[in-house]
């Protein structure tokens, strides 16, 4: 629309926070400035925070001494009355025949009134906290007020208001001649307090100067006075204004809640939301200091009425947008498949780079929105609007300016520190979990490094909050604010328009009594709110006498109880006197900081801040000892040492990890153009002894390996040389040399001679995660086809299901089952158990001792002792149960325990060893002999009834209900036929075969395919595929379920450290350890596998029922007519090495002999 570019981004039609606007010349100018500012803040966060806190401290002192909380130049003080202030806040009314005996506002000055007019003053004296009989203070009686002799006063009935029970105020009202009012007020400055029994107290009631005081106030007194002014404002405000302010404050607090909800969705429960509030508070403090320094009058009433609407209309979208942009930048940097360093030699995997990228993309839009809002506020400040709106717009403009500056300094510094701490915590937690599962420290470091950045959350955690059961998107918040502000203006317009039509004695009042100004300015008092009963009394008297009167209703005069002059009162908590050494932001900053340390409240906060700073620095310093990065990769070029005349020089190049998890080596093979050397075998052996094996060329290394001078299993260790090559390059070279060794081994030359030049690939693979974790004596890797079925709805969320298999039609069949299940609403899963088992075998000399050990283990004492010992070995492993079985003098103990997100065999084995050690050495069973930590009572990698009955790993039941129409059209069968087939085949047929857990069609097919795709242990398919499939006719629909009590999976450790397998775990959203609930990712993976088995069972049984199984296999796997190029023989000949390669291999074999 026209002028849309002048609106803040979030108010535009179709605005998306994820979109990126095209660059402009202004953006190209502003973005580098913002990047430079945030770069300094992120690179030096502690300096940034300290500087801003020092400035905030100085502003705080200026706020107390020269701002709202401190004294202002005034002619009045406690015990004196500012007569001018009372007159300015008064309201003058006229009553007579000419007004129809209705109160009418009179704007004439007192000096211009006719001498014949009776001009009266109505004075109200208010005594706080003295209304009830239990109040600590006693208000004076109406006839006990000391009245000057030359002044005649008339006592009037007082007017209570709805807030009297809150403030506990009692009041007295008097009328007297206007010309005597000053004399009367001077005489009632001090009123003796009387006790309840009628005696005279030692204290006196002393008048409080209205809104001004030359005495220095403490923080407690300022807070009490602010609350008192707030209550006075409520007393004199219109009901409609109170309603509007209540809605404003309610909306402001809902905005605060929305801020924390948004930050929580982005992973921060407390710190980022609190930091945003502190940033806004500091901006308010700076803006208020500048405003008061420039002489703009600001009072607490103005702030209390205006700030809620400023918070609601402006909100906290900008910190939220910046935070989302930073997280998105971190995700994008993780997804990059290029090398770690960009064109500017800048590491893209750092928090600072993510912040810089976010500011580059979103900084200009944020600053533009700030500029537009500040321009609107400046226009309001420069307008001719009467009341406090101009002052508030001036203050709000400064607040927005400082909020913009603090967003790119203070908030980005805290955001940087927060993300860095979260990265370290994720890294350390994952590394420790992997080490507890038996993974070596180096591999655990590599895996943890690749999991440092946050991941894209699931659909259930995408932006958008649930309010009153309805999902609210991001675009709903700006609309809500526009509606709120528009409704606020509409209500006030209707309020002004309806004033002339209001009935009663107040119908002749001017519209200026209430209106829009009352929302952003403290209006003159409403006389009927202050003294309605007194005015009614005077109205009756004047109408009865027929005499016109003019009455000036003065604002209420408040009193406070104090000791007589000269008496000392004990200083209360938070009382602190400040000398006026500086105004707001002026003066000496250091002196202001020292003065702020004297404040009892701020000093406590400083102590808390210093303590937190000390803890944070200690945490970050410890992170340096945790070896977060393997610096060898980054320091290869700088630390490379050139040896004297090296025979084989490898030029290190940056190594990056591609999307599929393979590492890219230099384009040139290290063997190419390698210089020929004339070193003797003795010289080569000497270089090996001195740790210089990496300097030898491949031919020399291969010869030494074939002769047994270098052990084949030790090639990785022998060739490790960080000064010459990266870790990945040394590992890849070791694989290559080992392939040559296998090809040249004399005993197997006839069968292995072709390995070196075979189709088994070995390049472009990240062996760093393999070495010491997954495989030994590596000669390459086997590419395995991986397909996806689905998407399928599982527990309300859609998943693509990765399956690595070489069996044709398996993925297609599972995909058909997914489609049928989706047609019925998706699959539902229930987790019935979660516990990995280990069953050691221990032996005793006699049956009596074995029986005693069993009784002790089954007792509460034994259970508690073993549980305490077991749980001490890991943060995740928690012993659930122990079952014992006795066979002669052998005792079998089945430990069942949680293992977090790891499959947990190594973790639980360590705990079992510790528990058995405590049992033997500390529990009186020194004669116990630990036969084996695994006594096949677990039972692991073998079919066993105990697993089928008691469960092992994750026990899951998955169910789906398929409508009969879907069964007929999609599965080409019918419900009854499927039920009969399942009963006869899966149940009766398996029972006839004596199967254990094999009451299914082909669960192992699905389990094996998903295990290979997600890095699980393939050997555990034996027990993990135990499954019983049940089908029922449910009101014409097919109810199918699979019960799998032994799904043994994990999302950390084992094969999950390999990057292709990690990519598949990412596809399912279960990669690594769950950041909040240990074990949740592994449990979700087990649910997904069970649901996938459900789809496979449904599709295969349908194919069997319809007789389509053989036809489908023939159609998909044998569809092409056999040709010479497609026959197995021709394919083998094409894959065979060339004659030259065969000749070279045979010659090398002969030479080795």
mmCIF file of C-alpha atoms in Angstrom, residues 430-611:
data_model
loop_
_atom_site.group_PDB
_atom_site.id
_atom_site.type_symbol
_atom_site.label_atom_id
_atom_site.label_comp_id
_atom_site.label_asym_id
_atom_site.label_seq_id
_atom_site.Cartn_x
_atom_site.Cartn_y
_atom_site.Cartn_z
ATOM 1 C CA UNK A 430 27.383 -34.719 25.111
ATOM 2 C CA UNK A 431 31.091 -35.431 25.445
ATOM 3 C CA UNK A 432 30.660 -36.816 28.951
ATOM 4 C CA UNK A 433 27.704 -38.932 27.873
ATOM 5 C CA UNK A 434 29.723 -40.387 25.009
ATOM 6 C CA UNK A 435 32.687 -41.082 27.282
ATOM 7 C CA UNK A 436 30.408 -42.816 29.768
ATOM 8 C CA UNK A 437 29.183 -44.992 26.900
ATOM 9 C CA UNK A 438 32.752 -46.064 26.151
ATOM 10 C CA UNK A 439 33.621 -43.712 23.274
ATOM 11 C CA UNK A 440 37.191 -42.407 23.298
ATOM 12 C CA UNK A 441 37.748 -38.811 24.353
ATOM 13 C CA UNK A 442 38.996 -37.712 20.918
ATOM 14 C CA UNK A 443 35.975 -39.106 19.075
ATOM 15 C CA UNK A 444 33.672 -37.734 21.761
ATOM 16 C CA UNK A 445 35.241 -34.292 21.193
ATOM 17 C CA UNK A 446 34.705 -34.542 17.425
ATOM 18 C CA UNK A 447 31.074 -35.559 17.816
ATOM 19 C CA UNK A 448 30.434 -32.886 20.441
ATOM 20 C CA UNK A 449 31.973 -30.236 18.170
ATOM 21 C CA UNK A 450 29.462 -31.103 15.450
ATOM 22 C CA UNK A 451 26.546 -30.823 17.891
ATOM 23 C CA UNK A 452 27.353 -27.452 19.455
ATOM 24 C CA UNK A 453 24.817 -25.396 17.532
ATOM 25 C CA UNK A 454 21.076 -25.592 18.233
ATOM 26 C CA UNK A 455 18.837 -27.574 15.909
ATOM 27 C CA UNK A 456 15.585 -26.756 14.203
ATOM 28 C CA UNK A 457 12.802 -27.636 16.570
ATOM 29 C CA UNK A 458 9.814 -29.752 15.722
ATOM 30 C CA UNK A 459 6.535 -28.405 14.454
ATOM 31 C CA UNK A 460 5.107 -28.372 17.947
ATOM 32 C CA UNK A 461 7.813 -25.940 18.992
ATOM 33 C CA UNK A 462 7.619 -23.598 16.023
ATOM 34 C CA UNK A 463 6.794 -19.899 16.630
ATOM 35 C CA UNK A 464 3.306 -19.250 17.822
ATOM 36 C CA UNK A 465 1.838 -19.466 21.284
ATOM 37 C CA UNK A 466 -1.323 -21.117 22.537
ATOM 38 C CA UNK A 467 -3.646 -18.594 24.192
ATOM 39 C CA UNK A 468 -6.938 -19.813 25.651
ATOM 40 C CA UNK A 469 -6.640 -23.027 23.658
ATOM 41 C CA UNK A 470 -6.062 -21.277 20.328
ATOM 42 C CA UNK A 471 -2.730 -21.064 18.524
ATOM 43 C CA UNK A 472 -1.652 -17.462 18.075
ATOM 44 C CA UNK A 473 0.959 -16.672 15.452
ATOM 45 C CA UNK A 474 3.523 -13.899 15.446
ATOM 46 C CA UNK A 475 1.336 -11.659 13.302
ATOM 47 C CA UNK A 476 -1.406 -11.697 15.948
ATOM 48 C CA UNK A 477 0.615 -9.593 18.385
ATOM 49 C CA UNK A 478 0.837 -6.412 16.215
ATOM 50 C CA UNK A 479 -2.864 -6.692 15.369
ATOM 51 C CA UNK A 480 -3.687 -6.997 19.056
ATOM 52 C CA UNK A 481 -1.715 -3.828 19.801
ATOM 53 C CA UNK A 482 -3.348 -1.872 16.987
ATOM 54 C CA UNK A 483 -6.800 -2.933 18.197
ATOM 55 C CA UNK A 484 -5.911 -2.048 21.792
ATOM 56 C CA UNK A 485 -4.631 1.420 20.916
ATOM 57 C CA UNK A 486 -7.536 2.069 18.540
ATOM 58 C CA UNK A 487 -10.015 0.980 21.190
ATOM 59 C CA UNK A 488 -8.332 3.271 23.693
ATOM 60 C CA UNK A 489 -8.778 6.292 21.385
ATOM 61 C CA UNK A 490 -12.360 5.329 20.564
ATOM 62 C CA UNK A 491 -13.341 5.015 24.224
ATOM 63 C CA UNK A 492 -11.913 8.445 25.012
ATOM 64 C CA UNK A 493 -13.652 10.057 22.042
ATOM 65 C CA UNK A 494 -16.960 8.562 23.156
ATOM 66 C CA UNK A 495 -16.193 9.744 26.680
ATOM 67 C CA UNK A 496 -15.749 13.342 25.506
ATOM 68 C CA UNK A 497 -18.814 13.278 23.258
ATOM 69 C CA UNK A 498 -21.035 11.868 26.004
ATOM 70 C CA UNK A 499 -20.152 14.463 28.646
ATOM 71 C CA UNK A 500 -22.785 17.083 27.586
ATOM 72 C CA UNK A 501 -25.519 14.471 27.870
ATOM 73 C CA UNK A 502 -24.732 13.357 31.398
ATOM 74 C CA UNK A 503 -27.547 14.180 33.818
ATOM 75 C CA UNK A 504 -27.353 15.577 37.318
ATOM 76 C CA UNK A 505 -25.712 18.495 39.024
ATOM 77 C CA UNK A 506 -22.453 17.897 37.161
ATOM 78 C CA UNK A 507 -24.025 18.263 33.695
ATOM 79 C CA UNK A 508 -22.767 21.819 33.307
ATOM 80 C CA UNK A 509 -19.154 20.920 33.904
ATOM 81 C CA UNK A 510 -16.710 21.624 31.093
ATOM 82 C CA UNK A 511 -15.413 18.714 29.065
ATOM 83 C CA UNK A 512 -11.954 19.554 30.308
ATOM 84 C CA UNK A 513 -12.780 17.881 33.604
ATOM 85 C CA UNK A 514 -12.131 14.502 31.990
ATOM 86 C CA UNK A 515 -10.917 13.379 28.636
ATOM 87 C CA UNK A 516 -7.869 12.364 26.722
ATOM 88 C CA UNK A 517 -5.666 14.714 28.721
ATOM 89 C CA UNK A 518 -6.554 12.780 31.798
ATOM 90 C CA UNK A 519 -4.778 9.783 30.473
ATOM 91 C CA UNK A 520 -1.396 11.380 29.876
ATOM 92 C CA UNK A 521 -1.572 14.323 32.313
ATOM 93 C CA UNK A 522 -2.587 14.858 35.896
ATOM 94 C CA UNK A 523 -5.774 16.967 35.511
ATOM 95 C CA UNK A 524 -7.174 19.479 38.032
ATOM 96 C CA UNK A 525 -9.160 17.822 40.761
ATOM 97 C CA UNK A 526 -12.718 16.735 40.254
ATOM 98 C CA UNK A 527 -14.521 18.722 42.972
ATOM 99 C CA UNK A 528 -17.314 16.179 43.232
ATOM 100 C CA UNK A 529 -14.811 13.409 43.857
ATOM 101 C CA UNK A 530 -13.137 15.409 46.618
ATOM 102 C CA UNK A 531 -16.045 17.094 48.382
ATOM 103 C CA UNK A 532 -19.353 15.969 46.950
ATOM 104 C CA UNK A 533 -21.136 15.917 50.335
ATOM 105 C CA UNK A 534 -19.761 19.348 51.249
ATOM 106 C CA UNK A 535 -20.879 20.814 47.932
ATOM 107 C CA UNK A 536 -24.328 19.323 48.428
ATOM 108 C CA UNK A 537 -24.492 21.004 51.845
ATOM 109 C CA UNK A 538 -23.464 24.390 50.421
ATOM 110 C CA UNK A 539 -25.852 23.912 47.483
ATOM 111 C CA UNK A 540 -28.799 23.429 49.837
ATOM 112 C CA UNK A 541 -27.820 26.417 51.981
ATOM 113 C CA UNK A 542 -27.332 28.748 49.001
ATOM 114 C CA UNK A 543 -30.547 27.690 47.297
ATOM 115 C CA UNK A 544 -32.456 28.112 50.557
ATOM 116 C CA UNK A 545 -31.131 31.637 51.063
ATOM 117 C CA UNK A 546 -31.370 32.556 47.375
ATOM 118 C CA UNK A 547 -27.842 33.954 47.401
ATOM 119 C CA UNK A 548 -25.336 33.158 44.641
ATOM 120 C CA UNK A 549 -21.984 31.838 45.719
ATOM 121 C CA UNK A 550 -18.593 31.196 44.153
ATOM 122 C CA UNK A 551 -16.615 28.426 45.773
ATOM 123 C CA UNK A 552 -13.019 27.336 45.159
ATOM 124 C CA UNK A 553 -12.413 23.682 45.960
ATOM 125 C CA UNK A 554 -8.783 23.237 46.954
ATOM 126 C CA UNK A 555 -6.925 19.955 46.529
ATOM 127 C CA UNK A 556 -6.868 17.816 49.665
ATOM 128 C CA UNK A 557 -4.092 18.708 52.089
ATOM 129 C CA UNK A 558 -2.404 15.603 53.419
ATOM 130 C CA UNK A 559 -0.808 15.216 56.823
ATOM 131 C CA UNK A 560 1.756 12.879 58.260
ATOM 132 C CA UNK A 561 2.599 11.999 61.838
ATOM 133 C CA UNK A 562 6.044 13.061 62.994
ATOM 134 C CA UNK A 563 7.930 13.788 66.156
ATOM 135 C CA UNK A 564 7.991 17.416 67.301
ATOM 136 C CA UNK A 565 10.679 19.727 65.960
ATOM 137 C CA UNK A 566 14.098 18.898 67.434
ATOM 138 C CA UNK A 567 13.301 15.236 68.182
ATOM 139 C CA UNK A 568 15.343 12.474 66.516
ATOM 140 C CA UNK A 569 13.592 9.589 64.793
ATOM 141 C CA UNK A 570 15.376 6.287 64.230
ATOM 142 C CA UNK A 571 16.488 5.828 60.652
ATOM 143 C CA UNK A 572 14.478 3.118 58.948
ATOM 144 C CA UNK A 573 15.696 0.511 56.536
ATOM 145 C CA UNK A 574 16.450 1.911 53.065
ATOM 146 C CA UNK A 575 16.744 5.465 54.450
ATOM 147 C CA UNK A 576 19.763 7.094 52.836
ATOM 148 C CA UNK A 577 20.661 10.783 52.566
ATOM 149 C CA UNK A 578 22.327 11.968 49.418
ATOM 150 C CA UNK A 579 24.126 15.242 48.824
ATOM 151 C CA UNK A 580 23.535 16.849 45.461
ATOM 152 C CA UNK A 581 26.944 16.453 43.839
ATOM 153 C CA UNK A 582 25.680 15.926 40.322
ATOM 154 C CA UNK A 583 22.589 16.247 38.164
ATOM 155 C CA UNK A 584 21.384 13.243 36.163
ATOM 156 C CA UNK A 585 24.116 12.347 33.671
ATOM 157 C CA UNK A 586 26.314 15.353 34.446
ATOM 158 C CA UNK A 587 29.104 15.570 36.989
ATOM 159 C CA UNK A 588 31.813 13.053 37.738
ATOM 160 C CA UNK A 589 30.935 9.504 36.810
ATOM 161 C CA UNK A 590 33.315 7.956 39.310
ATOM 162 C CA UNK A 591 31.879 10.089 42.103
ATOM 163 C CA UNK A 592 28.408 8.983 41.093
ATOM 164 C CA UNK A 593 29.426 5.334 41.140
ATOM 165 C CA UNK A 594 30.945 5.702 44.602
ATOM 166 C CA UNK A 595 27.808 7.450 45.770
ATOM 167 C CA UNK A 596 25.655 4.653 44.351
ATOM 168 C CA UNK A 597 27.624 2.128 46.391
ATOM 169 C CA UNK A 598 26.332 3.831 49.519
ATOM 170 C CA UNK A 599 22.757 3.022 48.581
ATOM 171 C CA UNK A 600 21.695 -0.022 50.632
ATOM 172 C CA UNK A 601 19.592 -1.520 47.828
ATOM 173 C CA UNK A 602 21.984 -0.970 44.945
ATOM 174 C CA UNK A 603 24.968 -2.150 46.961
ATOM 175 C CA UNK A 604 23.285 -5.516 47.534
ATOM 176 C CA UNK A 605 22.603 -5.858 43.825
ATOM 177 C CA UNK A 606 26.231 -5.035 43.079
ATOM 178 C CA UNK A 607 27.362 -7.796 45.445
ATOM 179 C CA UNK A 608 25.032 -10.257 43.690
ATOM 180 C CA UNK A 609 26.301 -9.122 40.289
ATOM 181 C CA UNK A 610 29.937 -9.525 41.350
ATOM 182 C CA UNK A 611 29.220 -13.017 42.657
#
